[in-house]
Coordinates of C-alpha atoms and ligand atoms in Angstrom, one line a residue:
M1 CA -17.2 -12.7 28.0
S2 CA -19.3 -9.6 28.6
G3 CA -19.2 -5.9 29.8
E4 CA -16.1 -3.9 29.0
L5 CA -14.0 -6.0 26.6
R6 CA -10.3 -5.6 26.9
L7 CA -8.2 -6.1 23.9
T8 CA -4.7 -7.0 22.9
V9 CA -3.2 -6.3 19.4
L10 CA -0.3 -8.7 18.5
G11 CA 2.2 -7.1 16.2
A12 CA 3.1 -3.6 16.3
G13 CA 3.7 -3.1 12.5
Y14 CA 1.7 -0.8 10.4
L15 CA -1.6 -2.6 10.9
G16 CA -1.1 -3.3 14.6
I17 CA -0.3 0.3 15.5
T18 CA -3.2 1.6 13.5
H19 CA -5.6 -0.9 15.0
A20 CA -4.4 -0.5 18.6
A21 CA -4.7 3.3 18.5
G22 CA -7.9 3.1 16.6
M23 CA -9.6 0.7 19.0
A24 CA -8.4 2.8 22.0
S25 CA -10.0 5.8 20.4
L26 CA -13.2 3.8 20.0
G27 CA -13.2 3.5 23.9
F28 CA -11.5 0.1 24.6
D29 CA -8.6 -0.6 26.8
V30 CA -5.9 -1.9 24.4
L31 CA -2.5 -3.7 25.2
G32 CA -0.3 -3.7 22.0
V33 CA 2.3 -6.6 22.0
D34 CA 5.5 -6.8 19.9
T35 CA 8.8 -8.7 20.4
D36 CA 10.9 -5.7 19.5
A37 CA 11.5 -3.9 22.8
A38 CA 12.9 -0.8 21.2
R39 CA 9.8 -0.4 19.2
V40 CA 7.7 -1.0 22.2
D41 CA 9.5 1.7 24.2
Q42 CA 9.2 4.1 21.3
L43 CA 5.4 3.6 21.0
N44 CA 5.1 4.0 24.7
A45 CA 6.8 7.3 24.5
G46 CA 4.3 8.3 21.8
H47 CA 6.6 8.2 18.8
L48 CA 5.5 6.6 15.6
P49 CA 8.1 4.4 13.8
I50 CA 6.2 5.0 10.5
Y51 CA 4.8 8.0 8.6
E52 CA 1.0 8.0 8.7
P53 CA -1.0 11.3 8.8
G54 CA -3.0 11.6 12.0
L55 CA -1.8 8.4 13.6
E56 CA 0.7 9.8 16.0
E57 CA -2.0 12.2 17.4
L58 CA -4.4 9.2 17.7
L59 CA -1.8 7.2 19.5
R60 CA -0.8 10.0 21.8
A61 CA -4.5 10.6 22.6
G62 CA -4.9 6.8 23.5
L63 CA -1.7 7.0 25.7
G64 CA -2.7 10.1 27.4
A65 CA -6.2 8.8 28.2
G66 CA -4.5 5.6 29.6
R67 CA -6.4 3.5 27.0
V68 CA -3.5 2.0 25.1
R69 CA 0.0 0.8 26.1
F70 CA 2.5 -1.6 24.6
T71 CA 4.6 -4.5 26.0
T72 CA 6.8 -7.4 24.9
S73 CA 5.1 -9.8 27.3
Y74 CA 2.8 -12.4 25.9
P75 CA 1.9 -13.8 29.5
E76 CA 0.7 -10.2 30.3
A77 CA -1.3 -10.2 27.0
A78 CA -3.0 -13.6 27.8
A79 CA -3.9 -12.4 31.2
F80 CA -5.1 -9.0 29.9
G81 CA -7.3 -9.7 26.8
D82 CA -10.8 -10.9 26.2
V83 CA -10.2 -10.3 22.6
H84 CA -6.8 -10.8 20.9
F85 CA -6.2 -9.4 17.5
I86 CA -3.5 -10.9 15.2
C87 CA -2.0 -8.0 13.3
T88 CA 1.5 -9.4 12.3
G89 CA 2.8 -9.0 8.8
T90 CA 2.7 -11.6 6.0
P91 CA 5.4 -10.6 3.6
Q92 CA 6.3 -12.3 0.4
Q93 CA 8.4 -15.4 1.0
L94 CA 12.1 -14.9 0.1
G95 CA 12.8 -16.5 -3.3
G96 CA 9.1 -17.3 -3.8
N97 CA 5.6 -16.0 -4.5
R98 CA 3.9 -17.4 -1.4
A99 CA 3.0 -15.5 1.8
D100 CA 5.5 -16.0 4.7
L101 CA 3.3 -16.8 7.6
S102 CA 6.0 -17.3 10.2
Q103 CA 5.0 -14.1 12.2
V104 CA 1.4 -15.2 12.4
H105 CA 2.4 -18.8 13.4
A106 CA 4.9 -17.5 16.0
C107 CA 2.2 -15.2 17.5
V108 CA -0.4 -18.0 17.9
A109 CA 2.3 -20.4 19.1
A110 CA 3.3 -17.9 21.8
L111 CA -0.3 -17.0 22.9
A112 CA -2.3 -20.3 22.7
P113 CA -0.5 -22.1 25.6
L114 CA -1.0 -19.2 27.8
L115 CA -4.7 -18.9 27.4
D116 CA -6.7 -20.3 30.4
R117 CA -10.2 -18.7 30.0
P118 CA -12.7 -18.1 27.2
C119 CA -11.6 -15.5 24.6
L120 CA -11.9 -14.6 21.0
V121 CA -8.8 -14.5 18.8
V122 CA -9.4 -12.4 15.8
G123 CA -7.0 -12.5 12.8
K124 CA -6.6 -9.4 10.9
S125 CA -3.5 -10.2 8.9
T126 CA -3.8 -11.1 5.2
V127 CA -3.4 -14.9 4.9
P128 CA -4.0 -17.6 2.3
V129 CA -7.4 -19.1 2.3
G130 CA -7.5 -22.2 4.7
T131 CA -5.1 -20.6 7.2
A132 CA -7.8 -19.5 9.6
R133 CA -9.4 -23.1 9.8
R134 CA -6.0 -24.6 10.6
L135 CA -5.3 -22.0 13.3
A136 CA -8.7 -22.5 14.9
A137 CA -8.0 -26.1 15.4
E138 CA -4.6 -25.3 16.9
L139 CA -6.1 -22.7 19.3
S140 CA -9.0 -24.9 20.5
Q141 CA -6.7 -27.7 21.2
A142 CA -4.5 -25.4 23.4
C143 CA -7.6 -23.8 25.1
P144 CA -11.1 -25.1 24.6
G145 CA -12.6 -21.8 25.5
A146 CA -10.6 -20.0 22.8
E147 CA -12.4 -19.3 19.6
L148 CA -11.0 -17.9 16.3
A149 CA -12.7 -15.4 14.0
W150 CA -11.2 -13.6 10.9
N151 CA -11.7 -10.0 10.3
P152 CA -9.7 -8.7 7.3
E153 CA -8.4 -5.1 7.2
F154 CA -8.9 -3.0 4.2
L155 CA -7.1 0.2 5.3
R156 CA -5.1 2.2 2.9
E157 CA -1.7 3.6 3.7
G158 CA -2.0 7.5 4.0
N159 CA -5.7 7.0 4.9
A160 CA -5.2 4.6 7.6
V161 CA -6.9 6.6 10.5
A162 CA -10.1 7.4 8.5
D163 CA -10.2 3.8 7.1
T164 CA -9.9 2.4 10.7
L165 CA -12.4 4.7 12.4
A166 CA -14.9 4.9 9.6
P167 CA -14.5 1.8 7.4
D168 CA -16.9 1.3 4.5
R169 CA -17.4 -2.4 5.5
I170 CA -16.6 -4.7 8.3
V171 CA -16.1 -8.3 7.3
V172 CA -16.1 -11.1 9.8
G173 CA -15.5 -14.8 9.3
V174 CA -17.1 -16.6 12.2
T175 CA -18.0 -20.0 13.4
S176 CA -20.5 -18.9 16.1
G177 CA -23.1 -16.4 16.7
R178 CA -21.3 -15.5 20.0
A179 CA -18.2 -14.5 18.0
E180 CA -20.4 -12.4 15.7
Q181 CA -21.9 -10.7 18.7
V182 CA -18.5 -9.8 20.2
L183 CA -17.4 -8.3 16.9
R184 CA -20.6 -6.2 16.5
Q185 CA -20.0 -4.9 20.0
L186 CA -16.4 -4.0 19.2
Y187 CA -17.4 -2.2 16.1
A188 CA -20.5 -0.7 17.3
R189 CA -19.5 2.8 16.7
P190 CA -18.4 2.5 13.0
L191 CA -21.5 0.4 12.5
A192 CA -23.6 3.2 13.8
G193 CA -21.8 5.4 11.5
G194 CA -23.1 3.4 8.5
A195 CA -20.4 0.7 7.9
A196 CA -21.7 -2.4 6.2
F197 CA -21.4 -5.5 8.4
I198 CA -20.8 -8.8 6.6
A199 CA -20.7 -12.1 8.7
T200 CA -19.5 -14.9 6.6
S201 CA -17.3 -18.1 6.9
L202 CA -13.7 -18.1 7.8
E203 CA -12.7 -18.9 4.2
T204 CA -14.8 -16.2 2.6
A205 CA -13.4 -13.6 5.0
E206 CA -9.9 -14.6 4.1
L207 CA -10.7 -14.5 0.5
A208 CA -12.3 -11.1 0.9
K209 CA -9.1 -9.4 1.3
A210 CA -7.2 -11.3 -1.5
A211 CA -10.1 -10.7 -3.9
A212 CA -10.5 -7.1 -3.2
N213 CA -6.7 -6.5 -3.7
A214 CA -6.8 -8.6 -6.8
F215 CA -9.6 -6.6 -8.3
L216 CA -7.9 -3.2 -7.5
A217 CA -4.7 -4.5 -9.1
T218 CA -6.6 -5.8 -12.1
K219 CA -8.3 -2.4 -12.5
I220 CA -5.0 -0.6 -12.5
S221 CA -3.4 -3.1 -14.9
F222 CA -6.3 -2.9 -17.2
I223 CA -6.0 0.9 -17.7
N224 CA -2.2 0.4 -18.0
A225 CA -2.7 -2.2 -20.7
M226 CA -4.9 0.4 -22.4
A227 CA -2.0 2.8 -22.0
E228 CA 0.1 0.5 -23.8
I229 CA -2.4 0.3 -26.7
C230 CA -2.7 4.1 -26.8
E231 CA 1.1 4.4 -26.9
T232 CA 1.1 2.3 -30.1
A233 CA -2.2 3.2 -31.6
G234 CA -2.1 7.0 -31.1
G235 CA -4.6 7.4 -28.2
D236 CA -4.6 9.2 -24.9
V237 CA -5.1 7.0 -21.9
R238 CA -6.3 10.0 -19.7
D239 CA -9.2 10.8 -22.0
L240 CA -9.9 7.0 -22.2
A241 CA -9.9 6.6 -18.4
Q242 CA -12.3 9.6 -18.1
I243 CA -14.6 8.1 -20.6
L244 CA -14.7 4.7 -19.0
G245 CA -15.0 6.1 -15.5
A246 CA -18.2 8.1 -16.5
D247 CA -19.9 4.8 -16.8
P248 CA -21.3 4.1 -13.2
R249 CA -20.9 0.4 -13.8
I250 CA -17.1 0.9 -14.3
G251 CA -16.4 4.0 -12.0
P252 CA -13.4 6.4 -12.0
A253 CA -11.5 5.0 -9.1
F254 CA -8.4 3.0 -9.6
L255 CA -8.2 4.0 -13.3
R256 CA -5.2 6.5 -13.1
A257 CA -2.8 5.1 -15.7
G258 CA 1.0 5.4 -15.1
L259 CA 3.8 3.6 -13.4
G260 CA 1.4 1.1 -11.8
Y261 CA 1.0 -0.3 -8.3
G262 CA 3.6 -1.1 -5.6
G263 CA 3.7 -1.2 -1.8
G264 CA 3.6 -3.6 0.9
C265 CA 0.2 -5.1 -0.1
L266 CA -1.0 -5.3 -3.8
P267 CA 2.0 -6.8 -5.3
K268 CA 2.7 -9.5 -2.8
D269 CA -1.0 -10.3 -2.0
I270 CA -1.6 -10.8 -5.8
R271 CA 1.2 -13.2 -6.1
A272 CA 0.4 -15.1 -2.8
F273 CA -3.3 -15.5 -4.1
V274 CA -2.0 -17.0 -7.4
A275 CA 0.4 -19.3 -5.4
R276 CA -2.4 -20.5 -3.1
A277 CA -4.8 -21.1 -6.0
E278 CA -2.1 -23.3 -7.6
Q279 CA -1.6 -25.1 -4.4
L280 CA -5.4 -25.9 -4.3
G281 CA -5.3 -27.1 -7.9
A282 CA -7.2 -24.0 -9.0
G283 CA -4.4 -22.2 -10.7
A284 CA -6.2 -21.7 -14.0
S285 CA -8.8 -19.5 -12.3
L286 CA -6.2 -16.9 -11.3
A287 CA -3.9 -17.2 -14.2
F288 CA -4.9 -13.9 -15.4
L289 CA -3.3 -12.3 -12.2
R290 CA 0.1 -13.4 -13.5
E291 CA -0.6 -11.0 -16.6
V292 CA -1.8 -8.3 -14.2
D293 CA 1.6 -8.5 -12.5
A294 CA 3.4 -8.6 -15.8
I295 CA 1.6 -5.5 -17.3
N296 CA 2.4 -3.7 -13.8
L297 CA 6.1 -4.4 -14.1
R298 CA 6.3 -3.6 -17.8
R299 CA 5.4 0.0 -17.0
R300 CA 8.6 0.3 -15.1
A301 CA 10.7 -0.9 -18.1
R302 CA 8.7 1.5 -20.4
T303 CA 9.5 4.5 -18.3
A304 CA 13.1 3.7 -18.4
D305 CA 12.9 3.3 -22.3
L306 CA 11.2 6.6 -22.5
T307 CA 14.1 8.2 -20.4
L308 CA 16.6 6.7 -22.9
E309 CA 14.7 8.1 -25.7
L310 CA 14.6 11.6 -24.3
A311 CA 18.3 11.4 -23.5
G312 CA 19.0 10.9 -27.2
G313 CA 19.7 7.1 -27.0
N314 CA 22.5 6.9 -24.5
L315 CA 22.2 7.3 -20.8
T316 CA 25.9 6.9 -19.9
G317 CA 26.8 9.8 -17.5
V318 CA 23.5 11.5 -18.1
P319 CA 22.2 13.3 -15.0
V320 CA 18.7 12.3 -14.3
C321 CA 16.3 13.6 -11.5
V322 CA 13.8 11.2 -10.0
L323 CA 11.0 12.7 -8.2
G324 CA 9.5 10.1 -5.8
A325 CA 10.7 7.2 -3.8
A326 CA 7.6 6.1 -1.9
F327 CA 5.2 3.7 -3.6
K328 CA 2.5 6.3 -3.4
P329 CA 2.1 10.0 -2.0
G330 CA 1.2 10.3 1.6
S331 CA 3.4 7.4 2.7
D332 CA 7.1 6.7 3.5
D333 CA 6.8 3.1 2.4
V334 CA 9.3 2.1 -0.2
R335 CA 8.4 -1.6 -0.3
D336 CA 8.1 -2.6 -3.9
S337 CA 8.3 1.0 -4.9
P338 CA 7.9 1.5 -8.7
A339 CA 9.8 4.9 -8.4
L340 CA 13.0 3.2 -6.8
D341 CA 12.8 0.5 -9.3
V342 CA 13.0 2.8 -12.1
A343 CA 15.7 4.7 -10.4
Q344 CA 17.6 1.4 -10.1
I345 CA 17.0 0.4 -13.8
L346 CA 18.2 3.9 -15.0
T347 CA 21.3 3.6 -12.8
G348 CA 22.0 0.2 -14.4
M349 CA 21.7 1.9 -17.9
G350 CA 24.5 4.2 -16.9
A351 CA 22.6 7.3 -15.8
R352 CA 23.6 9.5 -12.9
V353 CA 20.4 9.3 -11.0
T354 CA 19.6 11.5 -8.1
V355 CA 16.3 10.6 -6.1
Y356 CA 14.4 13.0 -4.0
D357 CA 11.2 12.3 -2.0
P358 CA 9.6 14.5 0.8
A359 CA 9.0 11.7 3.2
A360 CA 10.6 8.4 2.1
L361 CA 14.3 9.3 1.8
D362 CA 15.4 7.6 5.0
N363 CA 13.6 4.3 4.1
A364 CA 14.9 4.6 0.6
R365 CA 18.5 5.0 1.7
R366 CA 18.1 2.0 3.9
A367 CA 16.5 -0.2 1.1
R368 CA 18.7 0.9 -1.8
P369 CA 21.8 2.4 -0.4
E370 CA 23.6 2.1 -3.8
L371 CA 21.4 5.0 -5.2
S372 CA 22.1 8.7 -4.8
Y373 CA 19.7 10.9 -2.9
A374 CA 19.3 14.6 -2.5
P375 CA 17.8 16.4 0.5
T376 CA 15.7 18.9 -1.5
L377 CA 13.9 18.9 -4.9
A378 CA 16.1 21.7 -6.1
A379 CA 19.3 19.8 -5.3
A380 CA 18.0 16.7 -7.1
A381 CA 17.0 18.6 -10.2
Q382 CA 20.1 20.8 -10.4
G383 CA 21.7 20.3 -13.8
A384 CA 19.4 17.4 -14.7
H385 CA 19.0 16.5 -18.5
V386 CA 15.7 14.5 -17.7
V387 CA 13.3 14.9 -14.7
L388 CA 10.9 12.0 -14.0
L389 CA 7.9 12.4 -11.8
L390 CA 7.4 9.0 -10.3
T391 CA 5.3 9.5 -7.2
E392 CA 2.6 12.2 -7.4
W393 CA 3.3 14.2 -4.2
P394 CA 1.7 17.6 -4.0
E395 CA 5.0 19.2 -3.9
F396 CA 5.7 17.8 -7.3
T397 CA 2.3 18.3 -8.9
A398 CA 2.5 22.0 -7.9
L399 CA 5.8 22.5 -9.6
T400 CA 5.7 25.2 -12.4
P401 CA 7.6 24.7 -15.7
D402 CA 9.4 28.0 -15.2
R403 CA 10.7 27.3 -11.7
L404 CA 12.0 23.9 -12.6
G405 CA 13.1 25.1 -15.9
G406 CA 15.6 27.5 -14.0
I407 CA 17.2 24.6 -12.2
V408 CA 17.6 21.8 -14.8
A409 CA 20.0 21.9 -17.6
R410 CA 17.6 20.4 -20.2
R411 CA 13.8 20.7 -20.2
N412 CA 12.8 17.0 -20.5
M413 CA 9.9 15.8 -18.2
I414 CA 8.5 12.4 -18.1
D415 CA 5.3 12.4 -16.1
A416 CA 5.0 8.8 -15.2
R417 CA 1.8 9.4 -13.0
N418 CA -0.1 11.7 -15.5
A419 CA -0.1 14.3 -12.7
L420 CA 0.7 17.4 -14.6
D421 CA -1.1 19.4 -17.1
P422 CA 1.0 19.0 -20.3
V423 CA -0.1 22.3 -21.9
P424 CA 1.9 24.8 -19.7
W425 CA 4.9 22.6 -19.7
R426 CA 5.0 22.3 -23.5
E427 CA 4.4 26.0 -23.8
A428 CA 7.4 26.7 -21.6
G429 CA 9.5 24.8 -24.0
W430 CA 9.7 21.5 -22.1
E431 CA 9.7 18.1 -24.0
Y432 CA 6.9 16.6 -21.9
R433 CA 6.1 13.0 -22.1
A434 CA 3.5 10.9 -20.2
L435 CA 2.8 7.2 -20.0
G436 CA -0.2 6.2 -22.1
V437 CA 0.0 9.1 -24.5
A438 CA 1.5 8.4 -28.0
E439 CA 4.1 10.8 -29.2
D440 CA 2.1 12.1 -32.2
T441 CA -0.8 12.6 -29.8
A442 CA 1.6 14.7 -27.6
A443 CA 2.6 16.6 -30.8
R444 CA -1.0 17.2 -31.8
A445 CA -1.7 18.6 -28.3
R446 CA 1.3 20.8 -28.7
L447 CA -0.2 22.1 -32.0
D448 CA -3.6 22.6 -30.5
A449 CA -2.0 24.5 -27.5
S450 CA -0.3 27.0 -29.9
P451 CA -2.2 30.1 -30.5
Ligands
LIG501 C1 -4.1 -1.3 -0.7 C2 -5.7 -1.4 -0.7 O1 -6.2 -0.3 -1.4 C3 -6.2 -1.6 0.6 O2 -7.5 -1.8 0.7 C4 -5.5 -2.8 1.3 O3 -5.9 -2.9 2.7 C5 -4.0 -2.6 1.2 O4 -3.6 -2.4 -0.1 P1 -2.3 0.7 -0.2 O5 -1.3 -0.4 -0.4 O6 -2.2 1.5 0.9 O7 -3.7 -0.1 -0.1 O8 -2.3 1.5 -1.6 P2 -3.4 1.9 -2.6 O9 -3.9 3.2 -2.4 O10 -4.4 0.9 -2.9 O11 -2.4 2.0 -3.9 C6 -1.6 1.0 -4.4 C7 -0.8 1.4 -5.6 O12 -1.7 1.6 -6.7 C8 -0.1 2.7 -5.4 O13 1.3 2.4 -5.8 C9 -0.7 3.6 -6.3 O14 0.2 4.5 -6.8 C10 -1.3 2.7 -7.4 N1 -2.4 3.2 -8.1 C11 -3.6 3.5 -7.4 C12 -2.4 3.5 -9.5 O15 -1.4 3.2 -10.0 N2 -3.4 3.9 -10.1 C13 -4.7 4.1 -9.4 O16 -5.6 4.5 -10.1 C14 -4.8 3.9 -8.1

């Protein structure tokens, strides 16, 4: 295997599309493979089935240059590729906490029997530790010249293009120097740009992703636990986060207190990590991640309680405006969305909830058809008694108290992402409440703000 390497990317989900378009823009010929023919057609026509800033342009550039195309054919992929990337999803199992590996297994089962020359198969999907070692045995049995490596992907939704083209680190789990060399060749450009390269065992590479996500989730839940303490002890978590973050040993990233984490990665990866540790008899080591999960989910319940409080103790028939459906701004992903969960809880408490989101309305409608949606912010806020800011889109953080005040029926704002400056809202007569700020602290701030 030498010269110009040709790549296949198996699975055209979020990860697969980004990786295929990214590797094409790094100068490789890429064949994307997915079993969904409609999706393949859509991608070949240059249309992105997901919302990701800059990705459609990158895809179109690759298609235009003849560097990337998509197919449903595994035989075509086996014939084409020197390196095959596994980029299929590993969602949470229905009714359990483990990762559902069926797509990864289906992809290897489809490819392995077709391989008839030396090649490298590189896993990028997030899998429980031990998976790669098993897949490596399966592969080499089917084709002695086929080798497996693991190369976890750390990209963030909304930042996927930059994270792919200029990652901060490239982790490769390998069993030979040859595999490491191939991966160095593939990532030569980001490496020249300063990305760190860490070659390690298959197991460490698998663990790298799980551990990174566990750490990020723990950091968020840590500050949200502090938010709970602030609410009862009279503190202000925003100041606390600033103080902690000023210590370079802690750092300010991922200390934004609020409604907590959601999305297609952190929640399910943390649960799968715990489930895998228990399977390995090491459950005690990760027992704290159960608490991380519990703290995260408690923020949703707390936001609903705060709404009940602002509505005067009864939500029956109360018009409530929910700003945000995506799990974070810059994404249309509503998987495990804290915002939609809160909307659902409030609906269950009798409120008349209307949800608005600038990008995720279609996905939200599909995921939770029982909720009510409005096509514009103004329509969602019309006549509301309580407004909840649940996803910090720029359209929401740029809101002014007077503009919104002219639309709602009552000036009650719950800033569940600590995204607004409380002072102008309070000055404009809003009852402004944020997560992690005790009510009497809020009252003090109101006093301080008054001339
Ligand atoms: C995450 C990891 O960051 C990424 O490395 C991995 O590859 C996939 O999972 P992503 O799911 O795109 O990426 O979202 P991320 O930006 O990490 O945010 C996750 C959630 O945490 C969001 O719901 C966000 O609103 C929340 N969050 C983030 C906070 O509540 N507070 C913070 O300080 C940071």
